[in-house]
Tab-separated table of C-alpha atoms in Angstrom:
chain	number	residue	atom	x	y	z
A	1436	MET	CA	-0.787	-9.947	41.466
A	1437	ASN	CA	0.063	-13.200	40.602
A	1438	VAL	CA	1.255	-14.188	37.243
A	1439	ILE	CA	2.279	-17.262	35.847
A	1440	GLU	CA	3.548	-18.355	32.439
A	1441	LYS	CA	1.672	-21.461	31.524
A	1442	ALA	CA	2.949	-21.846	27.770
A	1443	SER	CA	5.208	-20.642	25.530
A	1444	GLU	CA	5.307	-22.375	22.184
A	1445	GLY	CA	7.238	-20.615	19.305
A	1446	LEU	CA	5.802	-16.950	19.033
A	1447	SER	CA	2.542	-17.679	21.436
A	1448	ARG	CA	1.922	-17.364	25.472
A	1449	THR	CA	-0.266	-18.093	27.441
A	1450	TYR	CA	-0.036	-16.475	31.198
A	1451	GLU	CA	-2.571	-16.812	33.907
A	1452	VAL	CA	-3.155	-14.256	36.352
A	1453	VAL	CA	-4.456	-14.245	39.713
A	1454	PHE	CA	-5.960	-11.890	41.963
A	1455	ALA	CA	-5.984	-12.931	45.706
A	1456	ALA	CA	-9.560	-13.163	47.331
A	1457	ASP	CA	-8.455	-10.444	50.054
A	1458	ASP	CA	-7.122	-8.233	47.715
A	1459	LEU	CA	-10.189	-8.481	45.693
A	1460	GLN	CA	-12.470	-8.260	49.094
A	1461	ALA	CA	-10.711	-4.515	50.027
A	1462	ARG	CA	-11.119	-3.186	46.920
A	1463	LEU	CA	-14.809	-4.120	47.008
A	1464	ASP	CA	-14.811	-2.702	50.406
A	1465	ALA	CA	-13.211	0.443	49.435
A	1466	LYS	CA	-15.691	0.800	46.179
A	1467	ILE	CA	-18.732	0.286	48.525
A	1468	GLU	CA	-17.560	2.816	50.661
A	1469	GLU	CA	-17.124	5.269	47.531
A	1470	ILE	CA	-20.720	5.136	46.247
A	1471	ARG	CA	-22.034	4.502	49.736
A	1472	PRO	CA	-23.283	8.166	50.042
A	1473	GLU	CA	-24.825	8.472	46.806
A	1474	VAL	CA	-27.141	5.233	47.312
A	1475	ARG	CA	-30.799	5.471	48.366
A	1476	LEU	CA	-32.781	2.445	49.324
A	1477	LYS	CA	-36.374	2.715	51.168
A	1478	GLY	CA	-36.273	2.348	54.595
A	1479	PHE	CA	-32.864	3.977	54.821
A	1480	ARG	CA	-32.000	7.881	55.485
A	1481	PRO	CA	-29.999	9.190	52.188
A	1482	GLY	CA	-26.315	7.949	52.595
A	1483	LYS	CA	-26.894	5.639	55.588
A	1484	VAL	CA	-27.321	2.489	54.297
A	1485	PRO	CA	-25.201	-0.121	56.113
A	1486	SER	CA	-22.217	-1.533	53.741
A	1487	LYS	CA	-22.853	-4.954	54.708
A	1488	HIS	CA	-26.633	-4.420	53.375
A	1489	ILE	CA	-25.270	-2.884	49.937
A	1490	ARG	CA	-22.593	-5.635	49.779
A	1491	LYS	CA	-25.894	-8.072	49.802
A	1492	MET	CA	-27.616	-6.306	47.949
A	1493	PHE	CA	-24.814	-5.225	44.904
A	1494	GLY	CA	-21.748	-7.055	46.036
A	1495	GLU	CA	-21.811	-9.122	42.863
A	1496	SER	CA	-22.664	-6.418	40.480
A	1497	ILE	CA	-20.155	-4.209	42.047
A	1498	MET	CA	-17.352	-6.816	41.994
A	1499	GLY	CA	-18.810	-7.147	38.282
A	1500	ASP	CA	-17.296	-3.661	37.252
A	1501	LEU	CA	-14.338	-4.187	38.967
A	1502	LEU	CA	-13.487	-7.190	37.447
A	1503	ASN	CA	-14.690	-5.504	34.023
A	1504	GLU	CA	-12.178	-2.666	34.895
A	1505	LEU	CA	-9.163	-4.545	36.291
A	1506	VAL	CA	-8.766	-7.462	33.664
A	1507	PRO	CA	-7.734	-4.816	30.762
A	1508	GLU	CA	-5.829	-2.916	33.254
A	1509	THR	CA	-3.912	-5.872	34.845
A	1510	THR	CA	-3.390	-7.182	31.248
A	1511	GLN	CA	-1.817	-4.063	29.807
A	1512	LYS	CA	0.486	-4.277	33.221
A	1513	ALA	CA	1.061	-7.998	32.949
A	1514	LEU	CA	2.394	-7.261	29.457
A	1515	ASP	CA	4.871	-4.345	30.129
A	1516	ASP	CA	6.440	-5.752	33.284
A	1517	ARG	CA	7.884	-8.311	30.765
A	1518	ASN	CA	8.271	-6.672	28.127
A	1519	ILE	CA	6.318	-8.069	26.204
A	1520	ARG	CA	5.170	-6.650	22.386
A	1521	PRO	CA	2.299	-8.424	21.209
A	1522	ALA	CA	1.817	-9.410	17.584
A	1523	SER	CA	-2.361	-9.870	17.854
A	1524	GLN	CA	-4.921	-8.481	20.341
A	1525	PRO	CA	-4.501	-10.645	23.554
A	1526	GLU	CA	-7.086	-13.146	24.441
A	1527	ILE	CA	-8.731	-13.036	27.512
A	1528	SER	CA	-10.263	-16.228	28.964
A	1529	VAL	CA	-11.465	-15.499	32.818
A	1530	LYS	CA	-11.763	-18.911	35.088
A	1531	SER	CA	-13.826	-17.664	37.731
A	1532	ASP	CA	-17.326	-15.602	38.336
A	1533	ALA	CA	-18.328	-12.140	39.724
A	1534	LYS	CA	-20.008	-14.149	42.492
A	1535	GLU	CA	-17.926	-16.624	43.389
A	1536	VAL	CA	-15.106	-13.625	43.776
A	1537	ALA	CA	-17.648	-11.371	45.630
A	1538	GLY	CA	-18.249	-14.708	47.791
A	1539	GLY	CA	-14.785	-14.943	48.993
A	1540	ALA	CA	-12.737	-16.760	45.845
A	1541	ASP	CA	-9.658	-15.815	43.983
A	1542	PHE	CA	-10.031	-14.535	40.580
A	1543	ALA	CA	-8.185	-15.811	37.836
A	1544	PHE	CA	-8.085	-15.387	34.242
A	1545	GLU	CA	-5.670	-16.556	31.018
A	1546	ILE	CA	-3.958	-13.958	28.538
A	1547	SER	CA	-2.905	-16.235	25.421
A	1548	LEU	CA	-1.314	-14.094	22.261
A	1549	GLU	CA	1.386	-14.090	19.857
A	1550	VAL	CA	4.591	-12.218	20.548
A	1551	MET	CA	6.428	-10.041	17.877
A	1552	PRO	CA	9.457	-12.065	17.244
A	1553	GLU	CA	12.984	-11.145	18.355
A	1554	PHE	CA	15.424	-10.452	15.330
A	1555	GLU	CA	18.236	-8.365	14.389
A	1556	PRO	CA	17.502	-6.010	11.647
A	1557	ALA	CA	19.864	-5.652	8.894
A	1558	ASP	CA	22.194	-2.696	9.060
A	1559	PRO	CA	20.704	-0.113	6.402
A	1560	SER	CA	23.993	1.524	5.603
A	1561	LYS	CA	25.609	-2.243	4.350
A	1562	LEU	CA	22.699	-1.819	1.853
A	1563	LYS	CA	23.844	-1.482	-1.637
A	1564	VAL	CA	21.523	-0.139	-4.094
A	1565	ASP	CA	21.363	0.581	-8.034
A	1566	ARG	CA	19.155	3.809	-8.549
A	1567	PRO	CA	17.894	3.509	-12.025
A	1568	VAL	CA	17.713	7.186	-13.544
A	1569	ALA	CA	16.345	7.765	-17.364
A	1570	GLU	CA	16.924	11.248	-18.924
A	1571	VAL	CA	14.161	12.590	-20.633
A	1572	ALA	CA	14.602	13.011	-24.671
A	1573	ASP	CA	13.389	15.673	-26.629
A	1574	ALA	CA	11.914	13.039	-28.790
A	1575	GLN	CA	9.831	11.867	-25.944
A	1576	VAL	CA	8.724	14.985	-25.358
A	1577	ASP	CA	7.401	15.462	-29.083
A	1578	GLU	CA	5.580	12.469	-28.469
A	1579	SER	CA	3.987	13.586	-26.270
A	1580	LEU	CA	2.774	16.814	-27.614
A	1581	ALA	CA	1.603	14.342	-30.813
A	1582	GLU	CA	-0.749	12.746	-28.469
A	1583	LEU	CA	-1.698	15.108	-26.770
A	1584	ALA	CA	-2.424	16.741	-30.178
A	1585	ASP	CA	-4.237	13.572	-31.400
A	1586	LYS	CA	-6.690	13.628	-28.280
A	1587	ASN	CA	-7.616	17.390	-28.638
A	1588	ARG	CA	-8.269	17.677	-32.062
A	1589	SER	CA	-11.146	19.147	-33.326
A	1590	PHE	CA	-13.877	17.248	-35.598
A	1591	ALA	CA	-15.461	18.944	-38.539
A	1592	ALA	CA	-18.453	18.193	-40.147
A	1593	LYS	CA	-17.824	14.976	-42.490
A	1594	LYS	CA	-17.295	15.818	-46.654
A	1595	GLY	CA	-19.734	14.001	-48.784
A	1596	GLY	CA	-23.554	15.717	-47.218
A	1597	LYS	CA	-25.952	12.807	-47.275
A	1598	ASN	CA	-23.712	10.187	-48.903
A	1599	ALA	CA	-20.658	10.771	-46.012
A	1600	LYS	CA	-20.524	7.374	-43.959
A	1601	ALA	CA	-19.374	6.792	-40.653
A	1602	GLU	CA	-16.291	4.931	-40.295
A	1603	GLU	CA	-13.653	4.434	-37.556
A	1604	GLY	CA	-12.536	7.336	-35.317
A	1605	ASP	CA	-15.363	9.621	-36.490
A	1606	VAL	CA	-17.828	11.078	-34.418
A	1607	VAL	CA	-21.704	10.516	-34.803
A	1608	VAL	CA	-24.086	12.467	-33.834
A	1609	ILE	CA	-27.500	10.167	-32.953
A	1610	ASP	CA	-30.996	10.369	-31.201
A	1611	PHE	CA	-31.470	7.018	-29.528
A	1612	VAL	CA	-33.969	5.140	-27.748
A	1613	GLY	CA	-33.636	1.609	-26.055
A	1614	LYS	CA	-36.082	-0.863	-25.787
A	1615	ILE	CA	-36.245	-3.977	-23.611
A	1616	ASP	CA	-39.178	-6.808	-25.180
A	1617	GLY	CA	-40.127	-3.972	-27.020
A	1618	GLU	CA	-40.498	-1.661	-23.852
A	1619	ALA	CA	-38.248	1.853	-23.570
A	1620	PHE	CA	-36.317	1.773	-20.365
A	1621	GLU	CA	-35.042	4.641	-18.125
A	1622	GLY	CA	-32.021	5.554	-19.076
A	1623	GLY	CA	-31.947	4.264	-22.468
A	1624	SER	CA	-32.756	7.546	-24.071
A	1625	ALA	CA	-30.693	10.213	-25.465
A	1626	GLU	CA	-30.760	13.190	-27.506
A	1627	ASP	CA	-27.463	14.610	-29.593
A	1628	SER	CA	-25.592	11.947	-27.899
A	1629	ARG	CA	-21.846	12.234	-29.575
A	1630	VAL	CA	-20.365	8.669	-30.170
A	1631	ALA	CA	-16.956	8.257	-30.993
A	1632	ILE	CA	-16.767	5.207	-32.912
A	1633	GLY	CA	-13.957	2.852	-31.925
A	1634	ASP	CA	-13.394	4.626	-28.659
A	1635	GLY	CA	-15.000	1.984	-26.690
A	1636	ALA	CA	-17.280	4.141	-24.447
A	1637	PHE	CA	-20.689	2.596	-25.627
A	1638	ILE	CA	-21.697	-1.116	-24.441
A	1639	PRO	CA	-19.902	-4.082	-27.160
A	1640	GLY	CA	-21.491	-3.996	-30.359
A	1641	PHE	CA	-22.912	-0.417	-29.994
A	1642	GLU	CA	-20.331	1.634	-32.044
A	1643	GLU	CA	-19.425	-1.070	-34.321
A	1644	GLN	CA	-22.763	-1.353	-35.909
A	1645	LEU	CA	-22.870	2.665	-36.421
A	1646	VAL	CA	-19.903	2.156	-38.829
A	1647	GLY	CA	-21.384	2.767	-42.365
A	1648	ALA	CA	-24.333	5.095	-41.377
A	1649	LYS	CA	-25.439	8.100	-43.290
A	1650	ARG	CA	-26.860	11.641	-42.055
A	1651	GLY	CA	-30.932	10.994	-41.526
A	1652	GLU	CA	-30.727	7.859	-41.628
A	1653	GLU	CA	-32.475	5.436	-38.986
A	1654	ARG	CA	-31.332	2.043	-37.512
A	1655	GLU	CA	-31.937	-0.404	-34.964
A	1656	LEU	CA	-28.928	-1.968	-33.395
A	1657	ASN	CA	-29.105	-5.080	-31.426
A	1658	VAL	CA	-26.850	-5.311	-28.309
A	1659	THR	CA	-26.614	-7.186	-25.157
A	1660	PHE	CA	-25.781	-5.852	-21.914
A	1661	PRO	CA	-22.617	-7.277	-20.171
A	1662	GLU	CA	-23.424	-9.497	-17.314
A	1663	GLN	CA	-21.692	-7.207	-14.709
A	1664	TYR	CA	-22.884	-3.836	-15.761
A	1665	GLN	CA	-23.558	-1.479	-13.054
A	1666	ALA	CA	-27.280	-1.513	-13.560
A	1667	GLN	CA	-28.475	-4.735	-12.424
A	1668	HIS	CA	-31.675	-4.720	-14.030
A	1669	LEU	CA	-30.317	-4.542	-17.418
A	1670	ALA	CA	-27.267	-6.527	-16.596
A	1671	GLY	CA	-27.180	-9.528	-19.410
A	1672	LYS	CA	-30.247	-8.769	-20.953
A	1673	ALA	CA	-31.119	-8.125	-25.118
A	1674	ALA	CA	-32.100	-4.448	-25.802
A	1675	VAL	CA	-33.247	-3.162	-29.211
A	1676	PHE	CA	-31.699	0.916	-30.073
A	1677	GLU	CA	-33.880	2.986	-32.318
A	1678	VAL	CA	-31.173	5.421	-33.927
A	1679	THR	CA	-31.482	8.590	-35.689
A	1680	VAL	CA	-28.272	9.541	-37.660
A	1681	LYS	CA	-28.074	13.608	-37.016
A	1682	ASP	CA	-24.755	14.629	-37.943
A	1683	ILE	CA	-21.470	12.313	-39.020
A	1684	GLU	CA	-17.970	14.481	-37.924
A	1685	SER	CA	-14.505	13.312	-39.156
A	1686	PRO	CA	-11.110	14.455	-37.067
A	1687	GLU	CA	-8.840	17.311	-38.471
A	1688	GLU	CA	-5.271	16.878	-38.895
A	1689	PRO	CA	-3.985	17.570	-35.095
A	1690	LYS	CA	-2.132	20.535	-34.915
A	1691	VAL	CA	1.110	21.018	-32.374
A	1692	ASP	CA	1.319	24.677	-31.973
A	1693	ASP	CA	0.685	27.718	-30.140
A	1694	GLU	CA	-2.872	27.519	-30.500
A	1695	LEU	CA	-3.005	24.120	-29.254
A	1696	ALA	CA	-1.201	25.387	-26.460
A	1697	LYS	CA	-3.528	28.337	-25.673
A	1698	ARG	CA	-6.712	25.781	-26.053
A	1699	LEU	CA	-4.822	24.499	-22.918
A	1700	GLY	CA	-4.450	27.811	-21.235
A	1701	LEU	CA	-1.236	28.112	-21.561
A	1702	GLU	CA	0.560	31.124	-23.162
A	1703	ASP	CA	2.872	29.154	-25.527
A	1704	LEU	CA	4.088	25.758	-27.197
A	1705	ASP	CA	7.064	26.329	-25.163
A	1706	GLY	CA	5.426	26.436	-21.828
A	1707	LEU	CA	3.677	23.270	-22.939
A	1708	LYS	CA	6.559	21.569	-23.712
A	1709	ASP	CA	7.839	22.678	-20.155
A	1710	ILE	CA	5.102	21.167	-18.130
A	1711	LEU	CA	5.220	17.893	-20.504
A	1712	LYS	CA	9.095	17.448	-19.741
A	1713	LYS	CA	8.414	17.765	-16.281
A	1714	ASN	CA	5.166	15.613	-15.617
A	1715	ILE	CA	7.600	12.986	-17.819
A	1716	GLU	CA	10.610	13.671	-15.575
A	1717	SER	CA	8.373	13.150	-12.506
A	1718	GLU	CA	6.986	10.037	-13.771
A	1719	HIS	CA	10.788	8.707	-14.208
A	1720	ALA	CA	11.542	10.018	-10.983
A	1721	GLN	CA	7.801	7.748	-9.325
A	1722	GLN	CA	9.447	4.516	-11.296
A	1723	SER	CA	12.813	4.708	-10.266
A	1724	ARG	CA	11.782	5.300	-6.986
A	1725	MET	CA	9.524	1.857	-6.969
A	1726	LYS	CA	12.150	-0.061	-8.234
A	1727	VAL	CA	14.626	0.762	-6.261
A	1728	LYS	CA	12.375	0.355	-3.238
A	1729	ARG	CA	11.804	-3.104	-4.871
A	1730	VAL	CA	15.162	-4.149	-4.596
A	1731	ILE	CA	15.625	-2.735	-1.380
A	1732	LEU	CA	12.496	-5.047	-0.101
A	1733	ASP	CA	14.640	-7.593	-1.993
A	1734	GLN	CA	17.750	-7.309	-0.048
A	1735	LEU	CA	15.695	-7.194	3.065
A	1736	ASP	CA	13.917	-10.424	2.816
A	1737	SER	CA	16.761	-12.512	1.761
A	1738	GLU	CA	19.011	-11.267	4.640
A	1739	HIS	CA	16.043	-12.213	7.303
A	1740	SER	CA	14.337	-15.303	8.704
A	1741	PHE	CA	12.734	-15.657	11.795
A	1742	ASP	CA	9.579	-16.842	12.854
A	1743	LEU	CA	6.638	-15.433	11.833
A	1744	PRO	CA	3.056	-14.696	14.175
A	1745	PRO	CA	0.908	-16.957	12.353
A	1746	LYS	CA	-2.145	-14.828	13.216
A	1747	MET	CA	-0.588	-11.929	11.657
A	1748	VAL	CA	-0.063	-14.149	8.079
A	1749	GLU	CA	-2.998	-15.670	8.213
A	1750	ALA	CA	-4.984	-11.884	7.936
A	1751	GLU	CA	-2.658	-11.230	5.167
A	1752	PHE	CA	-3.273	-14.375	3.411
A	1753	SER	CA	-6.902	-14.087	3.669
A	1754	ASN	CA	-6.711	-10.432	2.680
A	1755	ILE	CA	-4.776	-11.882	-0.644
A	1756	TRP	CA	-6.845	-15.002	-1.026
A	1757	ARG	CA	-10.205	-13.112	-1.116
A	1758	GLU	CA	-8.828	-11.121	-4.182
A	1759	VAL	CA	-7.758	-14.052	-5.736
A	1760	SER	CA	-11.285	-15.626	-5.709
A	1761	ASN	CA	-12.570	-13.033	-6.697
A	1762	ALA	CA	-10.508	-12.846	-9.740
A	1763	MET	CA	-11.707	-17.324	-9.989
A	1764	GLU	CA	-15.079	-16.149	-9.734
A	1765	GLN	CA	-14.321	-13.820	-12.701
A	1766	GLY	CA	-12.194	-15.627	-14.698
A	1767	GLN	CA	-9.412	-13.039	-14.834
A	1768	LEU	CA	-6.556	-15.318	-13.044
A	1769	GLU	CA	-3.545	-14.416	-14.577
A	1770	ASP	CA	-2.016	-17.288	-16.861
A	1771	GLU	CA	0.412	-18.797	-14.857
A	1772	ASP	CA	-2.099	-19.451	-12.214
A	1773	LYS	CA	-5.496	-20.525	-14.544
A	1774	ASP	CA	-3.806	-24.644	-14.568
A	1775	LYS	CA	-3.065	-24.543	-11.352
A	1776	SER	CA	-5.135	-26.541	-8.727
A	1777	GLU	CA	-6.456	-24.761	-5.531
A	1778	ASP	CA	-4.226	-26.008	-2.733
A	1779	GLN	CA	-1.235	-24.891	-5.323
A	1780	LEU	CA	-2.211	-21.505	-5.718
A	1781	LYS	CA	-2.888	-21.607	-1.754
A	1782	ASP	CA	0.721	-22.729	-1.406
A	1783	GLU	CA	1.867	-20.151	-3.370
A	1784	TYR	CA	0.080	-17.099	-1.865
A	1785	ARG	CA	0.803	-17.980	1.569
A	1786	GLY	CA	4.441	-17.570	1.053
A	1787	ILE	CA	3.731	-14.277	-0.216
A	1788	ALA	CA	1.748	-13.258	2.581
A	1789	GLU	CA	4.939	-14.631	4.631
A	1790	ARG	CA	7.296	-12.325	2.838
A	1791	ARG	CA	4.726	-8.999	3.359
A	1792	VAL	CA	4.446	-9.947	6.989
A	1793	ARG	CA	8.208	-10.537	7.634
A	1794	LEU	CA	9.308	-7.177	5.272
A	1795	GLY	CA	6.711	-5.459	7.429
A	1796	LEU	CA	7.842	-6.607	10.093
A	1797	VAL	CA	11.803	-5.623	9.268
A	1798	LEU	CA	10.516	-2.060	8.173
A	1799	ALA	CA	8.866	-1.310	11.455
A	1800	GLU	CA	11.754	-2.725	13.346
A	1801	ILE	CA	14.094	-0.735	11.578
A	1802	GLY	CA	12.114	2.104	12.016
A	1803	ARG	CA	11.326	1.544	15.688
A	1804	ALA	CA	15.350	1.605	16.147
A	1805	ASN	CA	16.013	4.218	14.585
A	1806	ASN	CA	13.146	6.856	15.601
A	1807	VAL	CA	10.935	7.216	12.415
A	1808	ASP	CA	7.775	8.245	13.106
A	1809	VAL	CA	4.439	9.747	11.773
A	1810	THR	CA	3.995	13.333	13.032
A	1811	GLN	CA	0.462	14.600	13.688
A	1812	GLU	CA	1.080	16.792	10.744
A	1813	GLU	CA	2.203	14.173	8.459
A	1814	LEU	CA	-1.988	12.905	9.439
A	1815	SER	CA	-3.451	16.058	9.086
A	1816	ARG	CA	-2.138	16.678	5.523
A	1817	ALA	CA	-2.991	12.729	4.541
A	1818	VAL	CA	-6.222	13.419	5.750
A	1819	ASN	CA	-6.936	16.681	4.279
A	1820	GLN	CA	-5.868	14.999	0.724
A	1821	GLU	CA	-8.532	12.448	1.419
A	1822	ALA	CA	-11.332	15.191	2.099
A	1823	MET	CA	-9.551	17.303	-1.186
A	1824	ARG	CA	-11.133	14.115	-3.109
A	1825	TYR	CA	-14.718	14.397	-2.055
A	1826	PRO	CA	-15.804	18.154	-2.960
A	1827	GLY	CA	-18.584	19.477	-0.884
A	1828	GLN	CA	-17.850	16.761	2.081
A	1829	GLU	CA	-14.716	17.589	2.986
A	1830	ARG	CA	-16.222	18.068	6.826
A	1831	GLN	CA	-17.746	14.510	6.812
A	1832	VAL	CA	-14.593	13.017	5.606
A	1833	VAL	CA	-12.250	15.021	8.344
A	1834	GLU	CA	-15.185	13.612	11.163
A	1835	PHE	CA	-15.152	10.142	9.991
A	1836	TYR	CA	-11.103	9.749	10.034
A	1837	GLN	CA	-11.495	11.865	13.448
A	1838	LYS	CA	-13.743	8.812	15.142
A	1839	ASN	CA	-12.581	6.239	13.482
A	1840	PRO	CA	-9.076	5.288	14.669
A	1841	ASN	CA	-8.749	2.056	12.145
A	1842	ALA	CA	-9.580	4.476	9.447
A	1843	ILE	CA	-6.445	6.900	10.428
A	1844	ALA	CA	-4.091	3.778	11.106
A	1845	GLN	CA	-4.811	2.640	7.553
A	1846	LEU	CA	-3.664	6.248	6.556
A	1847	ARG	CA	-0.708	5.922	8.580
A	1848	ALA	CA	0.842	2.398	7.229
A	1849	PRO	CA	1.892	3.814	4.268
A	1850	ILE	CA	3.326	7.126	5.246
A	1851	TYR	CA	5.259	5.126	7.881
A	1852	GLU	CA	6.448	2.921	5.367
A	1853	GLU	CA	7.773	5.424	2.387
A	1854	LYS	CA	9.916	7.015	5.391
A	1855	VAL	CA	11.526	3.914	6.819
A	1856	VAL	CA	12.183	3.100	3.177
A	1857	ASP	CA	13.767	7.437	2.725
A	1858	TYR	CA	15.835	6.530	5.883
A	1859	ILE	CA	17.011	3.306	4.747
A	1860	LEU	CA	17.915	4.978	1.167
A	1861	GLU	CA	19.771	7.774	3.076
A	1862	GLN	CA	21.890	5.202	4.828
A	1863	ALA	CA	22.446	2.595	2.184
A	1864	ASP	CA	25.023	2.930	-0.349
A	1865	VAL	CA	23.033	4.159	-3.598
A	1866	SER	CA	24.857	4.330	-7.000
A	1867	GLU	CA	23.096	5.642	-9.970
A	1868	VAL	CA	22.431	4.314	-13.191
A	1869	SER	CA	21.823	5.375	-16.265
A	1870	VAL	CA	18.996	3.116	-18.263
A	1871	SER	CA	16.644	4.035	-21.522
A	1872	ARG	CA	12.454	4.796	-20.634
A	1873	GLU	CA	12.129	1.595	-22.086
A	1874	ASP	CA	14.401	-0.395	-19.479
A	1875	LEU	CA	13.164	1.937	-16.542
A	1876	PHE	CA	9.754	0.773	-17.520
A	1877	ALA	CA	10.440	-2.820	-18.248
A	1878	ASP	CA	8.820	-5.457	-16.052
A	1879	ASP	CA	11.482	-7.376	-14.091
A	1880	ASP	CA	9.804	-10.579	-14.585
A	1881	GLU	CA	10.675	-10.197	-18.251
A	1882	VAL	CA	14.540	-9.639	-17.473
A	1883	GLU	CA	14.314	-12.096	-14.222
A	1884	ALA	CA	16.051	-15.389	-14.439
A	1885	ALA	CA	13.713	-16.647	-11.943
A	1886	PRO	CA	10.551	-14.505	-11.905
A	1887	LYS	CA	8.606	-14.056	-8.595
A	1888	LYS	CA	5.110	-15.004	-8.121
A	1889	LYS	CA	2.515	-12.630	-8.625
A	1890	SER	CA	-0.080	-11.448	-6.583
A	1891	PRO	CA	-3.377	-9.546	-6.641
A	1892	ALA	CA	-3.560	-6.021	-6.201
A	1893	LYS	CA	-4.442	-5.144	-2.568
A	1894	LYS	CA	-7.005	-2.845	-1.616
A	1895	ALA	CA	-5.856	-0.534	0.859
A	1896	ALA	CA	-7.838	2.118	0.688
A	1897	PRO	CA	-9.832	2.877	3.979
A	1898	LYS	CA	-14.037	2.774	3.580
A	1899	LYS	CA	-14.958	6.499	3.090
A	1900	PRO	CA	-17.443	7.914	4.819
A	1901	ALA	CA	-20.242	8.866	1.884
A	1902	ALA	CA	-20.210	8.291	-1.287
A	1903	LYS	CA	-19.739	11.709	-3.537
A	1904	LYS	CA	-23.288	12.744	-5.191
A	1905	ALA	CA	-23.547	10.651	-8.478
A	1906	PRO	CA	-23.857	12.706	-11.581
A	1907	ALA	CA	-26.594	12.734	-13.936
A	1908	LYS	CA	-27.338	9.276	-15.065
A	1909	LYS	CA	-25.692	8.667	-18.073
A	1910	ALA	CA	-27.854	6.873	-21.173
A	1911	ALA	CA	-27.432	3.440	-20.437
A	1912	ALA	CA	-26.027	2.487	-23.745
A	1913	LYS	CA	-22.907	3.722	-22.282
A	1914	LYS	CA	-20.210	1.251	-20.409
A	1915	ALA	CA	-20.729	0.952	-16.793
A	1916	ASP	CA	-16.847	1.723	-16.645
A	1917	ALA	CA	-16.859	4.641	-19.010
A	1918	LYS	CA	-15.042	7.465	-17.168
A	1919	ASP	CA	-16.022	11.032	-18.532
A	1920	GLU	CA	-18.984	12.267	-20.438
A	1921	LYS	CA	-17.692	13.047	-23.998
A	1922	PRO	CA	-17.250	16.730	-24.627
A	1923	ALA	CA	-20.200	19.231	-26.434
A	1924	ALA	CA	-17.730	21.076	-27.963
A	1925	LYS	CA	-16.156	19.572	-31.575
A	1926	LYS	CA	-13.414	17.550	-30.014
A	1927	ALA	CA	-12.451	14.266	-29.907
A	1928	PRO	CA	-12.771	11.781	-27.074
A	1929	ALA	CA	-9.721	11.168	-25.167
A	1930	LYS	CA	-8.114	8.155	-27.055
A	1931	LYS	CA	-6.068	5.893	-24.902
A	1932	LYS	CA	-2.548	5.691	-24.983
A	1933	ALA	CA	-1.054	2.604	-26.744
A	1934	PRO	CA	0.888	0.695	-23.756
A	1935	ALA	CA	3.676	0.122	-25.651
A	1936	LYS	CA	5.498	3.517	-24.260
A	1937	LYS	CA	5.158	2.652	-20.556
A	1938	ALA	CA	4.545	-1.331	-19.477
A	1939	PRO	CA	2.302	-1.372	-16.807
A	1940	ALA	CA	3.737	-2.756	-13.521
A	1941	LYS	CA	3.052	-5.741	-12.647
A	1942	LYS	CA	1.405	-6.652	-9.387
A	1943	ALA	CA	3.566	-9.131	-7.962
A	1944	ALA	CA	3.947	-9.708	-4.077
A	1945	ALA	CA	7.457	-10.038	-4.239
A	1946	LYS	CA	7.577	-6.482	-5.758
A	1947	LYS	CA	4.763	-4.925	-3.845
A	1948	ASP	CA	5.188	-2.882	-0.839
A	1949	ALA	CA	4.999	-4.924	2.350
């Protein structure tokens, strides 16, 4: 085997691999002798077919099989001999066909690939990082208790008898039948449905038209299903819901006491407070981890500059741009992007893709140099955690991952990344800095002089082997994205927590994990 480097430009390489005819003919003869005892041909005793006859009849086919085995085997050997680490799947271009080679010609093929860049990763011990730490104040626990009590408050029949009118915050118990063009449609009817006015669990306009309703009253609600409604046959259509109001319930004053704790399965209020405090501490720890990781990634990004494999960048950019395109189609671009041209957006998001690839390579190199690895036990634990998300289908989920190396790789990647970050934090000079909860959860874009470009969230989850069995159909009047059925007992549906206490982290690509 003779390997010649034919092209080298940046990180792109092309190698030509040539096998001499004599070597190939020897391999062909050896293969024929190996299979000859098993060959059965008319006119010859079993196992007595002459080698020359086998070569004449099947030489081209046998040589084709040999070459199919030879190409991947020698490709890997050629790369290993030169200590080449591919950054992309090698592309093979065969220059000879099996017929020519079987007839005595040399066999040649080319290997084209991108190689991993050579660079010296930053020394983690020289990184200086401030870790923000926020203590949990009693007032935070009390506020969480108040919110929990509000979410779990009881409802009682509204005073006023038949003259009582439904208001924002009340629960109206109704029967309804939905019709389109005068015809009732499947999933559009329900009895004793509990509608919390202002909760937003039903399609736009449904709850609002129940304001002012009285017990025993019949109403017609005119609504239009959203264009993106999950039931395609209803999406965008106008409907009329014939409603009968059976009862109206108003919320009772929420109480923070031992009874609240007992309703939630705990012994007393102190036990509930302890759990809430631990939850807040965990929330703080996760946010602190996210911020310190952001700082580490920013430092690593600023300290490294090297050529990036074009195909890796292009693949990452394609993933990002797919999300941006979806946002554009749905009118959900962020405000700062709305007035930019497509070319401007592509330039900015390509820069994000380059950052992600660069950081991914840096973290991988730091991990490789320091023997960071993901154990089989950690992978098995991750698979089991995924399986637990699908009750009743655990075995199918485990089998799915066992049969799909790419899916396992998707599970492995974030585990490996977090382990490398853990290693860096162990080596780096980390100082804890006390901050308020507000500062801990403040969006960095609000305090940085030069905020970095945001990117859409990446969809990292692997495809699942099978969808969970869908629950019984909910009435079609409900929103497609309603999360939970309302409880049958007289408890208020959970209200959405005000965003003021915890600002959601903007999904900036510069902040996002590599």
